[in-house]
Structures are given as C-alpha cells and as structure tokens.
C-alpha cells in the first residue's frame, strides 16, 4: 500500500544534515526503474543489484556499491541502488548480496541513512533475511480491514525473529491510526501519510511546476515522519506495549465504522 512512494517521499525530505540512500530490495521486482525510465535524468536498468551482486563475488566493498548507485530524478539528489523489474532476477540478486555481506556494508556507511524498500514482504521472500539482519521495519498499512489482517500476519512472523516493528498508516479508511495500532499489539505509529495522487505524480517527476510537490500533503506528511524516524532512540524502547502479543483475531470493520477518523 504505497511503500515505494512513501520511501521516495521520506528520502526527498530527509533531514538536511543527513544523506538518504534508497535501496530497492522488492523481490517482486523493482519499481524505481519502471517508474523513472525515460528522459535525460531517467534511471537505467543497469547498474543495479544484479551488477553489484556480480561484483561482490570477489568481495563486497563500498567502492563497488558506489559504482552501482544512480541518482533519482526529483528533489534532493538522492542516490539509489535500483533493482531489476523481473522478480526472479531481483530475488536472485538479493540472495547473493545477503550472502556477500550487504547489511554489514550498509551499516558501516556513516554518511548515509539507508531506506530499504522491501515491497510486500512474504515469509518465504529472501527479503525476510534482509529484514531479520536489519532488526527493524516500518510496516506500511492501509486503514482497511484486509490490509490490517495482512499486517497482523506479517508482524506475527517477524516478532519471533526479534524484529522491531513500527507502523506507518497510509490513506483513510474505517479505522483510525490509534485503533490500528491497538489492534496490532500497541505498536508505535511513526506517521500517517495521505492518499495523494497529485503529490505522488509530482514525486515521480510528472509535475511541471516544482512547487506542486513542495506544497503537497504527501510531502508534508513524509517530512513529519522523517523527523520522527530520525529522532534519537530512547534508552529503553522495549516498553510493555511493544512486547504485547499480536491478537489472533481482529474486530470486523463495522466495529469502528462510526468512530474511525483520519488524522
């Protein structure tokens, strides 16, 4: 539900004193190349995770990573490691990169905050290994019954691995963010991002007026979320709420139909 758009929005308004690096690790196939193909500033299919995986066979180095990066069109001059659009190639490349030590390399890049787009995360996906090594994930969930059910199942799979989950709610629906968080075990909500098609198109470089993106509800919400995500972590974030079990059942949509509100 809007994962790639949200990652792009966060990267575009990441704090000025830090540099965001986007990694396209969606095993269903990368969206960045498809979204930004064409034009002088468009992305190319190569280099990508495929070329980095080939180079990493002789050792994963920061030089090899930097050679594989491309610049995203749009604000902020954000650099990205793109993934191939084909799911088989994306999965194979990610599996190889994980074996070669991608996570350790990214963790050692002091000048970058890495935003990893894993798309729709399935238990059998190679991206699960990536998330396990990273140790934390922002779960993007729509305010709908079906999306909350999928998020519940995903969180239940991640918790035994010791992965810390926080929520980012996308769009309006019958559930308010606080109700979604309570249903999913009291997880922290780090942001609420509106469904803003005009802002999403502007973020993808389709706006003729650059002020369209700056004024969009989407980018304002992403800026607020980026500020939350970059705050120093508290000394002990393992609160009783964060340790609560995920409920095995969630209420039907009509339970909150009269009280659901969108911030």
GROMACS .gro file of N, CA and C in nm, residues 6-102:
model
  291
    6UNK      N    1   0.612   0.605  -0.050
    6UNK     CA    2   0.646   0.654   0.083
    6UNK      C    3   0.797   0.663   0.101
    7UNK      N    4   0.870   0.561   0.055
    7UNK     CA    5   1.017   0.564   0.065
    7UNK      C    6   1.073   0.683  -0.013
    8UNK      N    7   1.021   0.706  -0.133
    8UNK     CA    8   1.067   0.820  -0.213
    8UNK      C    9   1.036   0.952  -0.142
    9UNK      N   10   0.917   0.961  -0.083
    9UNK     CA   11   0.881   1.083  -0.011
    9UNK      C   12   0.970   1.107   0.109
   10UNK      N   13   0.999   1.002   0.185
   10UNK     CA   14   1.088   1.015   0.301
   10UNK      C   15   1.227   1.059   0.257
   11UNK      N   16   1.279   0.997   0.151
   11UNK     CA   17   1.414   1.031   0.103
   11UNK      C   18   1.421   1.175   0.055
   12UNK      N   19   1.312   1.222  -0.009
   12UNK     CA   20   1.311   1.357  -0.064
   12UNK      C   21   1.316   1.464   0.044
   13UNK      N   22   1.267   1.433   0.162
   13UNK     CA   23   1.265   1.534   0.268
   13UNK      C   24   1.341   1.486   0.392
   14UNK      N   25   1.439   1.400   0.373
   14UNK     CA   26   1.522   1.355   0.484
   14UNK      C   27   1.598   1.474   0.542
   15UNK      N   28   1.626   1.475   0.672
   15UNK     CA   29   1.693   1.591   0.732
   15UNK      C   30   1.819   1.634   0.656
   16UNK      N   31   1.837   1.764   0.645
   16UNK     CA   32   1.944   1.819   0.562
   16UNK      C   33   2.084   1.781   0.610
   17UNK      N   34   2.097   1.753   0.740
   17UNK     CA   35   2.229   1.719   0.794
   17UNK      C   36   2.263   1.571   0.778
   18UNK      N   37   2.174   1.496   0.712
   18UNK     CA   38   2.198   1.354   0.689
   18UNK      C   39   2.169   1.326   0.542
   19UNK      N   40   2.223   1.215   0.490
   19UNK     CA   41   2.203   1.180   0.350
   19UNK      C   42   2.130   1.046   0.340
   20UNK      N   43   2.021   1.045   0.264
   20UNK     CA   44   1.942   0.923   0.247
   20UNK      C   45   1.992   0.844   0.127
   21UNK      N   46   2.000   0.714   0.143
   21UNK     CA   47   2.032   0.623   0.035
   21UNK      C   48   1.916   0.524   0.022
   22UNK      N   49   1.856   0.515  -0.096
   22UNK     CA   50   1.743   0.426  -0.118
   22UNK      C   51   1.793   0.296  -0.180
   23UNK      N   52   1.750   0.183  -0.124
   23UNK     CA   53   1.783   0.051  -0.177
   23UNK      C   54   1.653  -0.018  -0.217
   24UNK      N   55   1.643  -0.052  -0.345
   24UNK     CA   56   1.524  -0.119  -0.398
   24UNK      C   57   1.544  -0.270  -0.384
   25UNK      N   58   1.482  -0.328  -0.280
   25UNK     CA   59   1.500  -0.470  -0.250
   25UNK      C   60   1.368  -0.545  -0.255
   26UNK      N   61   1.279  -0.502  -0.344
   26UNK     CA   62   1.149  -0.567  -0.360
   26UNK      C   63   1.167  -0.692  -0.445
   27UNK      N   64   1.145  -0.809  -0.385
   27UNK     CA   65   1.166  -0.935  -0.457
   27UNK      C   66   1.058  -0.962  -0.561
   28UNK      N   67   0.951  -0.883  -0.561
   28UNK     CA   68   0.851  -0.894  -0.667
   28UNK      C   69   0.895  -0.821  -0.793
   29UNK      N   70   1.008  -0.752  -0.785
   29UNK     CA   71   1.058  -0.673  -0.897
   29UNK      C   72   1.065  -0.527  -0.860
   30UNK      N   73   1.174  -0.461  -0.895
   30UNK     CA   74   1.193  -0.321  -0.858
   30UNK      C   75   1.099  -0.228  -0.932
   31UNK      N   76   1.049  -0.126  -0.861
   31UNK     CA   77   0.958  -0.029  -0.920
   31UNK      C   78   1.030   0.098  -0.968
   32UNK      N   79   1.148   0.125  -0.914
   32UNK     CA   80   1.212   0.254  -0.942
   32UNK      C   81   1.246   0.269  -1.090
   33UNK      N   82   1.308   0.166  -1.149
   33UNK     CA   83   1.346   0.176  -1.290
   33UNK      C   84   1.222   0.192  -1.378
   34UNK      N   85   1.117   0.117  -1.347
   34UNK     CA   86   0.993   0.127  -1.425
   34UNK      C   87   0.933   0.266  -1.411
   35UNK      N   88   0.937   0.320  -1.291
   35UNK     CA   89   0.872   0.448  -1.264
   35UNK      C   90   0.948   0.565  -1.325
   36UNK      N   91   1.080   0.554  -1.329
   36UNK     CA   92   1.162   0.669  -1.371
   36UNK      C   93   1.237   0.645  -1.503
   37UNK      N   94   1.193   0.551  -1.584
   37UNK     CA   95   1.257   0.528  -1.714
   37UNK      C   96   1.222   0.641  -1.810
   38UNK      N   97   1.320   0.681  -1.889
   38UNK     CA   98   1.295   0.782  -1.992
   38UNK      C   99   1.348   0.918  -1.953
   39UNK      N  100   1.383   0.998  -2.052
   39UNK     CA  101   1.433   1.132  -2.028
   39UNK      C  102   1.582   1.132  -1.995
   40UNK      N  103   1.641   1.251  -2.000
   40UNK     CA  104   1.783   1.264  -1.972
   40UNK      C  105   1.818   1.222  -1.830
   41UNK      N  106   1.729   1.253  -1.736
   41UNK     CA  107   1.757   1.225  -1.596
   41UNK      C  108   1.698   1.092  -1.549
   42UNK      N  109   1.641   1.014  -1.641
   42UNK     CA  110   1.577   0.889  -1.603
   42UNK      C  111   1.675   0.784  -1.556
   43UNK      N  112   1.623   0.686  -1.484
   43UNK     CA  113   1.706   0.576  -1.437
   43UNK      C  114   1.729   0.475  -1.549
   44UNK      N  115   1.838   0.403  -1.539
   44UNK     CA  116   1.871   0.298  -1.634
   44UNK      C  117   1.855   0.162  -1.566
   45UNK      N  118   1.838   0.059  -1.645
   45UNK     CA  119   1.823  -0.076  -1.588
   45UNK      C  120   1.954  -0.128  -1.531
   46UNK      N  121   2.064  -0.066  -1.569
   46UNK     CA  122   2.196  -0.105  -1.520
   46UNK      C  123   2.278   0.022  -1.495
   47UNK      N  124   2.352   0.029  -1.386
   47UNK     CA  125   2.378  -0.076  -1.286
   47UNK      C  126   2.262  -0.091  -1.188
   48UNK      N  127   2.257  -0.209  -1.128
   48UNK     CA  128   2.150  -0.241  -1.034
   48UNK      C  129   2.204  -0.340  -0.932
   49UNK      N  130   2.113  -0.399  -0.855
   49UNK     CA  131   2.154  -0.501  -0.759
   49UNK      C  132   2.219  -0.621  -0.830
   50UNK      N  133   2.181  -0.644  -0.956
   50UNK     CA  134   2.239  -0.756  -1.032
   50UNK      C  135   2.388  -0.734  -1.053
   51UNK      N  136   2.428  -0.615  -1.099
   51UNK     CA  137   2.569  -0.585  -1.123
   51UNK      C  138   2.647  -0.582  -0.991
   52UNK      N  139   2.585  -0.528  -0.885
   52UNK     CA  140   2.655  -0.527  -0.756
   52UNK      C  141   2.677  -0.668  -0.705
   53UNK      N  142   2.578  -0.756  -0.723
   53UNK     CA  143   2.593  -0.895  -0.679
   53UNK      C  144   2.707  -0.963  -0.754
   54UNK      N  145   2.721  -0.933  -0.883
   54UNK     CA  146   2.830  -0.992  -0.961
   54UNK      C  147   2.965  -0.941  -0.913
   55UNK      N  148   2.973  -0.810  -0.886
   55UNK     CA  149   3.099  -0.752  -0.838
   55UNK      C  150   3.134  -0.802  -0.699
   56UNK      N  151   3.032  -0.830  -0.617
   56UNK     CA  152   3.055  -0.869  -0.478
   56UNK      C  153   3.107  -1.011  -0.464
   57UNK      N  154   3.107  -1.088  -0.571
   57UNK     CA  155   3.159  -1.225  -0.561
   57UNK      C  156   3.307  -1.227  -0.524
   58UNK      N  157   3.377  -1.121  -0.561
   58UNK     CA  158   3.519  -1.112  -0.524
   58UNK      C  159   3.538  -1.027  -0.399
   59UNK      N  160   3.428  -0.992  -0.332
   59UNK     CA  161   3.435  -0.915  -0.208
   59UNK      C  162   3.345  -0.793  -0.212
   60UNK      N  163   3.262  -0.778  -0.109
   60UNK     CA  164   3.171  -0.664  -0.102
   60UNK      C  165   3.248  -0.542  -0.052
   61UNK      N  166   3.254  -0.438  -0.132
   61UNK     CA  167   3.326  -0.316  -0.095
   61UNK      C  168   3.237  -0.194  -0.116
   62UNK      N  169   3.271  -0.086  -0.045
   62UNK     CA  170   3.195   0.037  -0.062
   62UNK      C  171   3.215   0.095  -0.201
   63UNK      N  172   3.334   0.075  -0.259
   63UNK     CA  173   3.358   0.125  -0.395
   63UNK      C  174   3.264   0.058  -0.494
   64UNK      N  175   3.246  -0.074  -0.479
   64UNK     CA  176   3.155  -0.146  -0.569
   64UNK      C  177   3.012  -0.095  -0.552
   65UNK      N  178   2.973  -0.067  -0.428
   65UNK     CA  179   2.839  -0.014  -0.403
   65UNK      C  180   2.821   0.122  -0.469
   66UNK      N  181   2.916   0.213  -0.449
   66UNK     CA  182   2.902   0.347  -0.504
   66UNK      C  183   2.898   0.345  -0.657
   67UNK      N  184   2.972   0.253  -0.719
   67UNK     CA  185   2.969   0.242  -0.865
   67UNK      C  186   2.833   0.193  -0.915
   68UNK      N  187   2.759   0.124  -0.828
   68UNK     CA  188   2.628   0.070  -0.868
   68UNK      C  189   2.513   0.166  -0.842
   69UNK      N  190   2.540   0.280  -0.780
   69UNK     CA  191   2.434   0.374  -0.747
   69UNK      C  192   2.396   0.462  -0.865
   70UNK      N  193   2.269   0.503  -0.867
   70UNK     CA  194   2.221   0.601  -0.963
   70UNK      C  195   2.153   0.714  -0.886
   71UNK      N  196   2.137   0.828  -0.952
   71UNK     CA  197   2.070   0.942  -0.890
   71UNK      C  198   1.923   0.943  -0.928
   72UNK      N  199   1.837   0.954  -0.827
   72UNK     CA  200   1.693   0.959  -0.853
   72UNK      C  201   1.653   1.095  -0.908
   73UNK      N  202   1.568   1.098  -1.009
   73UNK     CA  203   1.513   1.226  -1.054
   73UNK      C  204   1.430   1.289  -0.943
   74UNK      N  205   1.422   1.421  -0.945
   74UNK     CA  206   1.340   1.487  -0.844
   74UNK      C  207   1.422   1.557  -0.739
   75UNK      N  208   1.358   1.597  -0.630
   75UNK     CA  209   1.425   1.680  -0.530
   75UNK      C  210   1.526   1.601  -0.448
   76UNK      N  211   1.627   1.674  -0.399
   76UNK     CA  212   1.717   1.617  -0.300
   76UNK      C  213   1.839   1.546  -0.354
   77UNK      N  214   1.845   1.520  -0.485
   77UNK     CA  215   1.958   1.448  -0.544
   77UNK      C  216   1.989   1.321  -0.465
   78UNK      N  217   1.887   1.242  -0.443
   78UNK     CA  218   1.900   1.120  -0.365
   78UNK      C  219   1.961   1.011  -0.452
   79UNK      N  220   2.055   0.936  -0.396
   79UNK     CA  221   2.114   0.824  -0.469
   79UNK      C  222   2.042   0.695  -0.431
   80UNK      N  223   2.042   0.602  -0.528
   80UNK     CA  224   1.966   0.478  -0.507
   80UNK      C  225   2.038   0.360  -0.571
   81UNK      N  226   2.022   0.246  -0.506
   81UNK     CA  227   2.059   0.117  -0.564
   81UNK      C  228   1.930   0.056  -0.616
   82UNK      N  229   1.914   0.052  -0.747
   82UNK     CA  230   1.789   0.005  -0.805
   82UNK      C  231   1.791  -0.146  -0.820
   83UNK      N  232   1.671  -0.203  -0.832
   83UNK     CA  233   1.657  -0.346  -0.854
   83UNK      C  234   1.597  -0.373  -0.990
   84UNK      N  235   1.620  -0.491  -1.047
   84UNK     CA  236   1.561  -0.525  -1.177
   84UNK      C  237   1.411  -0.540  -1.166
   85UNK      N  238   1.341  -0.517  -1.275
   85UNK     CA  239   1.195  -0.526  -1.273
   85UNK      C  240   1.146  -0.670  -1.268
   86UNK      N  241   1.228  -0.764  -1.313
   86UNK     CA  242   1.189  -0.906  -1.313
   86UNK      C  243   1.206  -0.965  -1.173
   87UNK      N  244   1.102  -1.033  -1.125
   87UNK     CA  245   1.105  -1.084  -0.987
   87UNK      C  246   1.215  -1.189  -0.967
   88UNK      N  247   1.236  -1.277  -1.066
   88UNK     CA  248   1.338  -1.381  -1.050
   88UNK      C  249   1.477  -1.321  -1.036
   89UNK      N  250   1.507  -1.221  -1.119
   89UNK     CA  251   1.637  -1.156  -1.112
   89UNK      C  252   1.653  -1.078  -0.982
   90UNK      N  253   1.546  -1.012  -0.937
   90UNK     CA  254   1.552  -0.936  -0.813
   90UNK      C  255   1.578  -1.026  -0.693
   91UNK      N  256   1.509  -1.140  -0.687
   91UNK     CA  257   1.527  -1.233  -0.576
   91UNK      C  258   1.667  -1.294  -0.575
   92UNK      N  259   1.714  -1.337  -0.692
   92UNK     CA  260   1.846  -1.399  -0.701
   92UNK      C  261   1.955  -1.301  -0.661
   93UNK      N  262   1.944  -1.176  -0.708
   93UNK     CA  263   2.045  -1.076  -0.675
   93UNK      C  264   2.046  -1.046  -0.525
   94UNK      N  265   1.928  -1.034  -0.464
   94UNK     CA  266   1.923  -1.004  -0.322
   94UNK      C  267   1.980  -1.118  -0.239
   95UNK      N  268   1.948  -1.242  -0.273
   95UNK     CA  269   2.003  -1.357  -0.202
   95UNK      C  270   2.156  -1.355  -0.207
   96UNK      N  271   2.212  -1.326  -0.323
   96UNK     CA  272   2.356  -1.320  -0.339
   96UNK      C  273   2.417  -1.207  -0.257
   97UNK      N  274   2.353  -1.091  -0.258
   97UNK     CA  275   2.404  -0.977  -0.182
   97UNK      C  276   2.402  -1.003  -0.033
   98UNK      N  277   2.300  -1.072   0.015
   98UNK     CA  278   2.294  -1.103   0.157
   98UNK      C  279   2.407  -1.197   0.197
   99UNK      N  280   2.436  -1.295   0.113
   99UNK     CA  281   2.547  -1.387   0.141
   99UNK      C  282   2.681  -1.314   0.140
  100UNK      N  283   2.690  -1.208   0.061
  100UNK     CA  284   2.817  -1.135   0.048
  100UNK      C  285   2.835  -1.024   0.151
  101UNK      N  286   2.735  -1.004   0.237
  101UNK     CA  287   2.751  -0.907   0.345
  101UNK      C  288   2.698  -0.768   0.318
  102UNK      N  289   2.587  -0.759   0.243
  102UNK     CA  290   2.530  -0.628   0.211
  102UNK      C  291   2.492  -0.549   0.336
   0.00000   0.00000   0.00000
